[in-house]
Coordinates of C-alpha atoms in Angstrom, one line a residue:
Chain A
M1 CA 1.0 35.0 44.0
G2 CA -2.4 35.2 41.7
T3 CA -2.4 31.7 41.0
S4 CA -4.6 29.5 42.3
A5 CA -4.8 25.8 41.4
D6 CA -7.6 23.4 41.3
R7 CA -10.0 26.1 42.4
P8 CA -12.6 24.1 44.4
A9 CA -15.8 25.2 43.0
D10 CA -15.0 24.8 39.3
K11 CA -13.8 21.4 40.7
A12 CA -16.8 20.6 42.3
R13 CA -19.2 21.6 39.4
S14 CA -16.9 19.3 37.1
Q15 CA -17.4 16.5 39.3
D16 CA -20.7 16.7 40.3
E17 CA -22.7 18.1 37.3
L18 CA -20.4 17.4 34.6
N19 CA -19.1 14.2 35.6
T20 CA -15.6 14.7 34.1
A21 CA -12.2 16.3 35.8
F22 CA -10.8 19.0 34.4
E23 CA -8.7 21.5 36.0
T24 CA -7.8 25.5 35.8
V25 CA -5.4 27.9 37.2
T26 CA -5.7 31.3 37.7
F27 CA -2.9 33.8 37.0
G28 CA -3.3 37.1 38.7
A29 CA -2.4 40.9 38.5
D30 CA 1.4 40.0 39.2
Q31 CA 1.6 37.2 36.1
P32 CA 0.2 39.5 33.4
L33 CA -0.1 37.7 29.8
K34 CA 1.7 39.7 27.4
L35 CA 0.0 39.4 24.3
D36 CA 1.0 40.5 21.0
C37 CA -1.0 43.5 20.6
G38 CA 0.8 45.4 23.8
V39 CA -2.0 44.4 26.1
D40 CA -0.9 42.8 29.5
L41 CA -3.9 40.4 30.5
S42 CA -5.0 39.8 33.5
P43 CA -6.4 38.1 35.3
V44 CA -6.0 34.8 32.7
T45 CA -7.8 31.7 33.9
Q46 CA -6.5 28.6 31.8
A47 CA -8.6 25.5 31.7
Y48 CA -6.7 22.0 31.2
N49 CA -7.0 18.3 31.2
S50 CA -4.4 15.8 32.1
Y51 CA -4.1 12.2 31.7
G52 CA -1.0 10.0 33.1
T53 CA 1.6 10.4 35.4
L54 CA 4.1 13.1 35.4
N55 CA 7.2 11.1 36.6
A56 CA 9.9 11.9 39.2
D57 CA 12.3 14.0 36.9
K58 CA 9.4 15.6 34.5
S59 CA 10.8 14.5 31.2
N60 CA 7.5 12.4 30.2
A61 CA 5.5 15.3 29.7
V62 CA 3.1 15.8 26.2
L63 CA 1.5 19.1 25.6
V64 CA -1.4 18.4 22.8
C65 CA -2.9 21.4 21.2
H66 CA -6.1 21.5 19.8
A67 CA -7.4 23.2 16.9
L68 CA -9.7 26.2 16.1
T69 CA -13.3 24.9 17.7
L70 CA -12.0 21.7 19.7
D71 CA -11.2 22.1 23.5
Q72 CA -9.1 20.0 26.3
H73 CA -11.5 17.4 26.2
A74 CA -9.1 15.2 24.1
A75 CA -9.2 11.8 26.0
N76 CA -12.4 12.1 28.1
V77 CA -16.3 12.2 27.5
H78 CA -16.9 15.7 26.5
P79 CA -19.4 16.9 29.5
A80 CA -21.4 19.1 27.1
T81 CA -21.8 17.2 24.4
G82 CA -21.3 13.6 25.8
K83 CA -19.0 12.4 22.9
E84 CA -15.8 10.7 23.2
G85 CA -12.6 13.1 23.5
W86 CA -11.5 14.4 20.1
W87 CA -8.2 12.6 19.9
Q88 CA -9.6 9.3 21.8
G89 CA -7.9 7.1 19.2
M90 CA -4.4 9.1 19.5
I91 CA -4.3 9.3 23.4
G92 CA -5.1 6.5 26.1
P93 CA -3.0 3.4 27.5
G94 CA -1.7 1.4 24.5
R95 CA -2.1 4.3 22.2
P96 CA 0.5 6.3 20.1
I97 CA 0.1 8.9 22.8
D98 CA 0.2 6.1 25.5
T99 CA -0.9 7.2 28.9
N100 CA 0.9 4.8 30.5
R101 CA 4.3 6.1 29.7
F102 CA 3.8 9.7 29.1
F103 CA 1.9 12.4 31.2
V104 CA -0.5 14.3 28.7
I105 CA -1.6 18.0 28.8
C106 CA -4.2 19.4 27.1
P107 CA -5.1 23.2 27.6
N108 CA -8.1 25.1 26.2
V109 CA -6.6 28.2 24.3
I110 CA -6.4 31.8 25.6
G111 CA -9.7 33.3 23.8
G112 CA -11.3 30.2 23.9
C113 CA -15.2 29.3 25.7
Q114 CA -14.5 26.1 27.7
G115 CA -12.9 27.8 30.6
T116 CA -9.6 29.7 29.9
T117 CA -10.5 33.5 29.5
G118 CA -11.9 34.7 26.5
P119 CA -14.4 36.8 25.1
A120 CA -17.0 35.3 27.0
T121 CA -15.3 35.6 30.3
I122 CA -16.6 38.4 32.7
N123 CA -14.0 41.6 32.5
P124 CA -13.2 42.4 36.1
A125 CA -13.3 46.1 35.0
T126 CA -16.7 46.2 34.2
G127 CA -18.5 43.2 35.7
K128 CA -20.2 42.6 32.0
P129 CA -18.2 40.1 29.6
Y130 CA -15.6 41.2 27.8
G131 CA -17.1 40.6 24.2
L132 CA -15.4 43.1 21.8
D133 CA -13.1 44.7 24.4
F134 CA -11.5 41.4 24.8
P135 CA -7.6 42.1 23.1
V136 CA -7.1 40.2 20.0
I137 CA -4.6 37.5 20.2
T138 CA -2.3 35.6 18.3
I139 CA -1.0 32.0 18.1
A140 CA 1.7 33.3 19.9
D141 CA -0.2 34.4 22.6
M142 CA -1.8 30.7 23.1
V143 CA 1.5 29.1 23.1
R144 CA 2.8 32.3 25.8
A145 CA -0.2 31.2 28.0
Q146 CA 0.8 27.3 27.8
V147 CA 4.1 28.5 28.9
Q148 CA 3.0 30.2 32.2
L149 CA 1.0 27.0 33.1
L150 CA 3.6 24.8 32.4
D151 CA 6.0 26.8 34.6
H152 CA 3.2 26.8 37.2
L153 CA 3.4 22.8 36.4
G154 CA 6.9 22.7 36.9
I155 CA 7.6 21.5 33.5
D156 CA 10.7 22.6 32.2
K157 CA 11.1 20.3 29.0
L158 CA 8.3 19.2 26.8
F159 CA 8.6 15.6 25.7
C160 CA 6.7 16.1 23.1
V161 CA 4.2 18.6 21.7
A162 CA 1.6 17.5 19.2
G163 CA -1.1 19.4 17.5
G164 CA -3.6 19.4 14.1
S165 CA -4.9 22.3 12.1
M166 CA -4.2 25.5 14.7
G167 CA -2.4 22.8 17.0
G168 CA -0.1 21.9 14.7
M169 CA 0.2 26.1 14.4
Q170 CA 1.2 26.0 18.1
T171 CA 3.5 23.0 17.9
L172 CA 5.5 24.9 15.1
E173 CA 5.4 28.2 16.9
W174 CA 6.5 26.3 20.5
A175 CA 9.6 24.4 18.4
S176 CA 10.4 27.4 17.0
T177 CA 10.3 30.4 20.0
Y178 CA 11.0 27.3 23.1
P179 CA 13.3 24.9 20.9
D180 CA 15.3 24.5 24.5
R181 CA 11.9 23.1 25.5
V182 CA 10.6 20.7 23.2
F183 CA 12.6 17.2 22.6
S184 CA 10.0 16.6 20.2
A185 CA 7.2 17.9 17.8
I186 CA 4.6 16.3 15.5
P187 CA 3.1 19.1 13.6
I188 CA -0.2 17.6 11.6
A189 CA -2.4 18.9 8.9
T190 CA -0.9 22.5 9.5
A191 CA 0.7 25.4 7.9
A192 CA 3.3 27.9 8.7
R193 CA 1.2 31.1 7.5
H194 CA -2.6 31.3 6.7
S195 CA -2.8 31.4 3.1
A196 CA -5.3 33.8 1.2
Q197 CA -7.7 30.9 0.9
N198 CA -7.7 29.9 4.1
I199 CA -8.1 34.2 5.3
A200 CA -10.7 33.7 2.8
F201 CA -12.7 31.0 4.0
H202 CA -12.2 32.6 8.0
E203 CA -13.6 35.6 6.6
V204 CA -16.9 34.3 5.1
G205 CA -17.2 32.7 8.7
R206 CA -16.6 35.7 10.8
Q207 CA -18.7 37.6 8.2
A208 CA -21.9 35.7 8.9
V209 CA -21.6 35.8 12.9
Q210 CA -21.5 39.5 12.2
A211 CA -24.4 39.8 9.9
D212 CA -26.8 38.1 12.4
P213 CA -28.7 41.3 14.2
E214 CA -28.1 38.9 17.1
W215 CA -24.4 39.4 17.2
H216 CA -25.3 43.1 18.9
D217 CA -21.8 43.9 18.0
G218 CA -20.3 41.3 20.4
A219 CA -22.2 42.2 23.3
Y220 CA -24.8 39.8 22.6
Y221 CA -24.4 38.3 26.4
D222 CA -25.8 41.7 27.7
H223 CA -29.0 41.2 25.9
G224 CA -29.8 37.5 26.6
T225 CA -29.5 36.2 23.2
R226 CA -26.5 34.9 20.9
P227 CA -25.9 35.0 17.4
R228 CA -27.1 31.2 16.3
K229 CA -27.5 31.5 12.5
G230 CA -24.8 33.6 11.9
L231 CA -22.8 31.1 14.2
A232 CA -24.2 28.0 12.3
V233 CA -23.8 29.2 8.8
A234 CA -19.8 29.9 10.1
R235 CA -19.7 26.3 10.8
M236 CA -21.2 25.1 7.8
A237 CA -18.9 26.6 5.5
A238 CA -15.8 26.0 7.6
H239 CA -17.1 22.3 7.8
I240 CA -17.0 21.7 3.9
T241 CA -13.4 22.8 3.9
Y242 CA -12.8 19.8 6.3
M243 CA -14.4 17.4 4.3
S244 CA -13.2 15.9 0.9
E245 CA -14.9 15.8 -2.3
S246 CA -14.6 12.0 -2.3
S247 CA -16.1 11.7 1.0
L248 CA -18.9 13.8 0.6
Y249 CA -19.8 11.9 -2.5
Q250 CA -19.4 8.5 -0.6
K251 CA -21.3 9.9 2.4
F252 CA -23.8 11.7 0.3
D253 CA -23.4 12.0 -2.7
R254 CA -27.3 13.6 -4.4
N255 CA -29.0 11.3 -1.9
L256 CA -32.6 12.9 -0.5
Q257 CA -33.3 13.2 2.6
D258 CA -37.0 11.8 2.3
G259 CA -38.3 10.0 -0.1
D260 CA -36.9 10.4 -3.6
E261 CA -39.3 13.2 -4.7
F262 CA -37.8 16.9 -4.9
T263 CA -40.2 19.4 -2.5
Y264 CA -39.6 22.1 -4.7
G265 CA -38.8 24.6 -2.1
F266 CA -36.0 25.3 0.0
G267 CA -36.1 22.8 3.1
P268 CA -32.7 20.8 3.2
D269 CA -33.9 18.4 0.5
F270 CA -30.6 17.0 0.1
Q271 CA -28.8 14.5 2.8
I272 CA -25.7 16.9 2.4
E273 CA -27.9 20.0 3.5
S274 CA -29.4 18.2 6.7
Y275 CA -25.8 17.0 7.7
L276 CA -24.5 20.8 7.1
R277 CA -27.5 22.3 9.0
H278 CA -27.4 19.6 11.6
Q279 CA -23.1 20.3 12.4
G280 CA -24.1 23.9 12.7
S281 CA -26.6 23.8 15.0
S282 CA -25.1 21.4 17.4
F283 CA -22.1 23.8 17.1
V284 CA -23.6 27.1 18.5
D285 CA -24.8 25.1 21.3
R286 CA -21.1 24.5 22.3
F287 CA -19.2 27.3 21.4
D288 CA -19.4 31.1 21.9
A289 CA -19.7 33.4 18.8
N290 CA -17.0 36.1 19.5
S291 CA -14.6 33.5 20.4
Y292 CA -14.8 31.9 16.9
L293 CA -14.0 35.5 15.7
Y294 CA -11.4 35.9 17.6
I295 CA -9.4 32.1 17.5
T296 CA -10.1 32.7 13.7
R297 CA -7.8 35.8 13.8
A298 CA -5.3 34.4 15.7
M299 CA -4.9 32.0 12.8
D300 CA -5.1 34.4 10.0
Y301 CA -2.9 36.4 11.8
F302 CA -0.5 33.4 11.6
D303 CA 3.1 33.6 9.5
L304 CA 6.0 32.0 11.6
A305 CA 8.5 33.6 8.7
A306 CA 7.7 36.8 9.5
G307 CA 9.1 37.1 12.5
H308 CA 12.1 35.9 10.9
G309 CA 13.3 37.7 7.9
D310 CA 10.4 36.1 5.8
S311 CA 12.6 33.2 6.2
L312 CA 11.0 29.9 7.5
A313 CA 14.6 28.3 7.9
N314 CA 15.4 31.0 10.2
A315 CA 12.7 30.2 12.5
F316 CA 14.1 26.8 13.2
K317 CA 17.4 27.7 12.8
G318 CA 20.0 25.5 15.0
T319 CA 16.9 23.2 16.1
E320 CA 17.3 20.1 17.9
T321 CA 13.9 19.5 17.9
R322 CA 13.0 16.0 16.4
F323 CA 10.2 16.6 14.3
C324 CA 7.7 14.5 12.5
V325 CA 4.9 16.3 9.8
V326 CA 2.2 14.5 8.6
S327 CA 0.0 15.5 5.8
F328 CA -3.2 13.7 4.1
T329 CA -3.6 13.4 0.2
S330 CA -7.1 14.7 0.2
D331 CA -6.5 17.5 2.4
W332 CA -7.1 20.2 0.6
H333 CA -7.7 23.0 3.7
Y334 CA -4.0 22.6 4.6
P335 CA -2.5 20.4 2.0
T336 CA 0.3 18.1 1.7
T337 CA 2.5 21.7 -0.3
Y338 CA 1.9 23.6 3.1
N339 CA 2.9 21.2 5.4
K340 CA 6.1 20.2 2.9
Q341 CA 7.1 24.0 2.8
I342 CA 7.9 23.1 6.8
V343 CA 9.9 19.9 6.4
H344 CA 12.0 22.3 3.4
A345 CA 12.7 25.0 6.2
L346 CA 13.9 22.2 8.4
N347 CA 15.7 20.3 5.9
A348 CA 17.3 23.4 5.2
V349 CA 18.6 24.4 8.7
A350 CA 19.6 19.9 8.6
A351 CA 17.1 19.3 11.5
N352 CA 15.9 15.9 12.1
V353 CA 12.7 15.8 10.7
S354 CA 10.5 12.9 9.3
F355 CA 7.4 13.8 6.9
V356 CA 4.6 11.1 5.9
E357 CA 1.8 11.9 3.9
I358 CA -0.9 9.6 4.6
N359 CA -3.1 8.5 1.8
S360 CA -7.1 9.1 3.1
D361 CA -10.2 10.3 1.4
K362 CA -11.1 11.7 4.4
G363 CA -10.0 15.7 4.0
H364 CA -8.2 18.2 6.6
D365 CA -10.8 15.7 9.5
A366 CA -8.7 13.0 9.1
F367 CA -5.9 13.9 11.8
L368 CA -8.8 13.2 14.0
L369 CA -10.2 10.2 12.6
D370 CA -9.2 6.1 12.9
E371 CA -6.6 6.8 10.4
P372 CA -4.1 3.7 11.2
E373 CA -1.3 4.3 9.4
M374 CA -1.0 7.7 10.9
F375 CA -1.1 5.9 14.5
S376 CA 1.3 3.2 13.2
T377 CA 3.8 6.2 12.1
L378 CA 3.3 8.0 14.9
Q379 CA 3.8 5.3 16.5
G380 CA 7.3 4.6 15.5
F381 CA 8.1 8.0 15.5
I382 CA 7.2 8.7 19.4
D383 CA 8.7 5.1 20.4
S384 CA 12.0 6.5 19.0
A385 CA 12.3 9.7 20.6
A386 CA 11.2 8.3 23.5
E387 CA 14.6 5.6 23.4
R388 CA 16.8 8.8 22.4
R389 CA 14.7 10.7 25.9
G390 CA 15.6 7.4 27.4
L391 CA 12.1 7.2 28.4
T392 CA 10.8 3.6 28.7
Chain B
M1 CA 12.2 3.9 -6.5
A2 CA 11.2 0.3 -6.6
L3 CA 11.4 -1.0 -2.5
R4 CA 14.7 -4.0 -2.9
P5 CA 14.8 -7.1 -1.4
L6 CA 17.5 -7.2 1.1
D7 CA 19.2 -10.3 -0.8
N8 CA 20.0 -8.1 -3.6
R9 CA 22.0 -5.6 -1.6
R10 CA 25.0 -6.9 -0.5
D11 CA 26.3 -3.4 -1.3
L12 CA 24.7 -2.6 2.2
S13 CA 26.8 -4.1 4.5
L14 CA 29.9 -2.8 2.7
I15 CA 28.6 0.6 2.4
A16 CA 28.0 0.7 6.4
E17 CA 31.5 -0.3 6.8
L18 CA 33.0 2.5 4.5
V19 CA 31.0 4.8 7.0
E20 CA 33.0 6.3 10.1
P21 CA 31.1 5.5 13.5
S22 CA 28.9 7.8 15.2
S23 CA 29.1 10.4 12.0
R24 CA 25.9 12.1 10.1
V25 CA 24.4 10.6 7.3
L26 CA 21.9 11.3 4.5
D27 CA 20.6 8.4 2.9
V28 CA 19.3 9.5 -0.2
G29 CA 16.7 7.0 -1.6
C30 CA 16.7 4.9 1.2
G31 CA 13.6 2.3 0.7
E32 CA 12.4 0.4 3.8
G33 CA 15.4 2.3 5.8
E34 CA 17.7 -1.3 5.8
L35 CA 20.8 0.7 5.5
L36 CA 20.0 3.4 8.1
E37 CA 18.8 0.5 10.5
I38 CA 22.1 -1.2 9.8
L39 CA 23.7 2.5 10.4
A40 CA 22.3 3.1 13.6
N41 CA 22.6 0.1 15.1
K42 CA 25.9 -1.5 14.4
R43 CA 27.4 2.2 13.7
N44 CA 26.0 4.3 16.1
V45 CA 25.2 6.6 13.2
D46 CA 22.6 10.0 13.0
G47 CA 20.6 9.0 10.1
R48 CA 18.5 10.6 7.9
G49 CA 16.6 9.5 4.9
V50 CA 14.9 11.0 1.4
E51 CA 12.9 8.6 -0.3
L52 CA 10.2 8.9 -3.1
S53 CA 7.7 5.9 -2.5
Q54 CA 5.1 7.3 0.5
E55 CA 4.9 3.7 1.1
G56 CA 8.6 3.5 1.8
V57 CA 8.7 6.7 4.1
N58 CA 5.8 5.4 6.4
A59 CA 7.6 2.4 7.1
C60 CA 10.6 3.9 7.5
V61 CA 9.1 6.3 10.2
T62 CA 6.9 3.3 12.0
R63 CA 10.5 1.4 12.2
G64 CA 11.7 5.2 14.5
L65 CA 14.3 6.2 11.5
S66 CA 14.1 9.9 10.3
V67 CA 13.0 10.0 6.7
I68 CA 11.1 12.1 4.6
Q69 CA 9.2 11.5 1.4
G70 CA 11.6 13.5 -1.8
D71 CA 13.1 13.5 -4.7
A72 CA 17.1 13.1 -5.2
D73 CA 16.7 15.1 -8.3
Q74 CA 14.4 17.6 -6.5
D75 CA 14.9 18.1 -2.6
L76 CA 18.7 18.3 -1.8
A77 CA 18.9 21.6 -2.9
D78 CA 17.2 22.3 0.3
Y79 CA 19.9 20.8 2.5
P80 CA 22.5 23.6 3.5
E81 CA 26.5 23.0 2.6
D82 CA 28.2 20.7 4.6
A83 CA 25.5 19.2 6.4
F84 CA 26.4 15.7 6.8
D85 CA 29.8 13.7 6.5
Y86 CA 28.2 11.2 4.1
V87 CA 25.7 11.6 2.0
I88 CA 24.7 8.1 0.5
L89 CA 23.0 7.1 -3.0
S90 CA 22.7 3.3 -3.0
K91 CA 21.9 1.9 -5.8
T92 CA 19.4 5.1 -7.0
I93 CA 21.5 7.1 -9.2
Q94 CA 20.6 4.9 -12.1
A95 CA 17.2 6.0 -11.5
T96 CA 17.6 10.2 -11.2
R97 CA 16.8 12.2 -13.9
N98 CA 20.1 14.4 -13.7
P99 CA 22.6 11.8 -12.1
G100 CA 25.2 14.7 -12.4
A101 CA 23.3 17.4 -10.7
V102 CA 22.3 15.1 -7.9
L103 CA 25.7 14.1 -7.5
R104 CA 26.8 18.1 -8.0
Q105 CA 24.3 18.6 -4.9
M106 CA 25.5 15.7 -2.5
R107 CA 29.2 17.2 -3.1
R108 CA 27.5 20.2 -1.7
I109 CA 25.7 18.7 1.2
G110 CA 28.4 15.8 2.1
R111 CA 31.7 15.8 3.4
H112 CA 31.5 12.5 1.7
V113 CA 29.9 10.5 -0.6
I114 CA 28.9 7.1 -1.6
V115 CA 27.4 5.9 -4.7
S116 CA 26.8 2.2 -5.6
F117 CA 25.4 1.3 -8.8
P118 CA 24.9 -2.1 -11.3
N119 CA 27.9 -1.9 -13.8
F120 CA 26.4 -1.6 -16.8
G121 CA 30.1 -2.8 -18.2
H122 CA 29.6 -6.1 -17.2
W123 CA 30.6 -9.3 -19.9
K124 CA 27.5 -10.6 -19.7
I125 CA 25.4 -7.5 -20.2
R126 CA 27.7 -6.5 -22.9
V127 CA 27.1 -9.7 -24.5
Q128 CA 23.4 -9.9 -24.1
L129 CA 23.6 -6.5 -26.0
G130 CA 26.9 -7.1 -28.6
L131 CA 25.9 -10.6 -29.5
Q132 CA 22.0 -11.5 -28.8
G133 CA 21.2 -7.6 -30.0
R134 CA 19.0 -7.7 -26.7
M135 CA 18.4 -5.3 -23.9
P136 CA 20.2 -7.0 -21.0
E137 CA 18.2 -8.8 -18.2
T138 CA 20.5 -10.2 -15.2
D139 CA 20.1 -10.6 -11.6
T140 CA 21.0 -6.9 -10.9
L141 CA 18.9 -5.3 -13.4
A142 CA 16.1 -7.9 -13.8
D143 CA 13.4 -5.4 -15.1
K144 CA 12.3 -5.2 -18.7
W145 CA 13.2 -2.5 -20.7
Y146 CA 10.1 -0.9 -21.1
D147 CA 9.3 -1.9 -17.4
T148 CA 12.1 -0.2 -15.4
P149 CA 12.9 2.8 -13.1
N150 CA 16.5 2.6 -14.6
I151 CA 17.0 5.3 -17.0
H152 CA 21.2 6.2 -16.8
L153 CA 22.9 3.1 -16.4
C154 CA 26.7 4.0 -16.9
T155 CA 29.9 1.6 -16.8
V156 CA 32.1 2.1 -13.9
K157 CA 34.6 3.8 -16.3
D158 CA 31.6 5.9 -17.4
F159 CA 30.8 6.5 -13.5
V160 CA 34.8 7.9 -12.7
S161 CA 34.9 10.3 -15.4
L162 CA 31.7 11.7 -14.5
C163 CA 33.4 12.2 -10.6
D164 CA 36.4 13.4 -12.4
E165 CA 34.2 16.3 -14.3
L166 CA 33.0 17.3 -11.0
D167 CA 36.3 17.5 -9.3
L168 CA 35.2 14.5 -7.0
E169 CA 38.3 11.9 -5.8
V170 CA 38.0 8.4 -5.7
V171 CA 38.9 7.6 -2.1
Q172 CA 38.1 4.2 -2.4
G173 CA 36.1 1.9 -5.0
L174 CA 34.8 -1.4 -4.4
M175 CA 34.0 -3.7 -7.1
L176 CA 31.9 -6.6 -6.3
S177 CA 31.5 -9.9 -8.6
G178 CA 29.6 -13.1 -7.2
G179 CA 30.6 -13.2 -3.7
N180 CA 33.9 -11.3 -4.4
V181 CA 34.8 -7.4 -3.5
R182 CA 38.1 -6.3 -4.8
Q183 CA 39.2 -2.7 -4.2
A184 CA 40.5 -0.5 -6.9
S185 CA 40.6 3.1 -5.8
S186 CA 41.6 3.7 -9.9
P187 CA 39.5 0.8 -11.5
G188 CA 40.7 -0.6 -14.8
F189 CA 39.4 -2.5 -17.9
F190 CA 39.3 -5.6 -16.2
D191 CA 37.0 -4.1 -13.1
N192 CA 34.8 -2.7 -15.7
L193 CA 34.2 -6.2 -17.3
F194 CA 34.1 -8.3 -14.1
A195 CA 32.3 -6.1 -11.8
E196 CA 28.5 -6.7 -11.5
E197 CA 28.1 -3.7 -8.7
A198 CA 30.3 -0.9 -7.9
V199 CA 30.6 0.9 -4.4
F200 CA 32.4 4.2 -4.4
L201 CA 33.4 6.6 -1.8
L202 CA 34.1 10.0 -3.1
K203 CA 35.3 13.5 -1.5
R204 CA 35.9 16.8 -3.0
R205 CA 39.2 17.0 -4.4

């Protein structure tokens, strides 16, 4: 058995140096991860965080799936940035995903760069980081890895799977492929297929990374460098899609960074320029450029209907999972229309589905922010699902 | 659809009694979920709702009800045939764009159809229009003509004739006036004159 939970070395490092606890589990050659591209990948290490306590019959587990550039640090201080968890408002004692009642697991996705095997991991065949030798992964592969993790933890049926954006894609994949293992599902601000516009924005980001001479065809690890500028531009472009025009107006409008006068140069005259540059440069400190390529690719390939005769409804046929689909009025990246396509498909199979559109001017990022209406509706949905699951 | 104060909704408890316990129900135009909550608590019903106003939907989901934002005219086409034991349209039909098409969809997706509506044939309404020459305003139809969501009002007689056209059989008709409820599965002249509201249980002929 190639599984070794809580490797002492990682545990020691996370507690002593990083002042947080995240756990890892490694699946060896006897349990390869079977990827959509045909590769059997091993060994695969998965990093995850958990909050709360698993009950005796293991019926109170909630899987939280992270978005593109996030990680397993959903409800704890991030060891690298020192910032609070990305879903701290949603997860915790007395929060909608109440850690007094539920056992919450948040794994870093396959292809990621926060402890789970990805392109920056050492390839045992060469002794060097995989780089572009890492196989191309899909959303279904991410979910397959999570299935392995839950099997390892002995959790047969999840009380709930929840996630926004790419986390919502994983949530849909879970509900579609493993319906018997998902009691309730909360896909937020997401899509059942990546649109041409979504793919287009991702391609801009990937091209920016690959155009950076420091990228070295993905082998920058060997050159002791990183494509910082390319990845920063990718992040800047992506970040615009996460915000709404009105939030940009309210936050920055045309305000100048210093003084009242243009500099008549190309420095960051405008506050929005300075903000984006900061977003770009702080991102490259915590994220691997190749991971960005692989994970955006996985999102681009996502089309849940494609594997079901081009009918999204077929992807959910016979489902008994309770769904709550959430979208935001000002999200133009994964707009309400995309989320309503999921609702239409669920209605077509007479699934138990709720759908709320939250009034927010914060754009796509709203799902990560303090949105009282999102919290209260999800609280209602989760409480009622817990009652039906017999959880107190 | 406008949110409906409960004190004006005596049709809801009557509707709840028409629904068999433990059945599957779709409430179209469910407002803030008053009927769905009654059905869940008293009849152990597996209930779903469709509501046009997002405020109504969010209120329902916060109460733990399975409700989606949607439109009776648009969204019923999504559901498969026989998806529900009962499809309910309570005081909503008069606000739909195409009541005939809505009823046809309800007939398709539900084994039973329940509809309640304000009766435009009530004598007070006839007096206001016929003698005073004004658009009627009553307790059940309180809005001004220029400020009402009700664009397809009908009388009990009109409704029964539409059901006949759509091959819907009246299983039960309940005529509400004042505090009284009269059963009439084939309502006549006096029902149409004295019922303020009507509730019909229908099924495919």
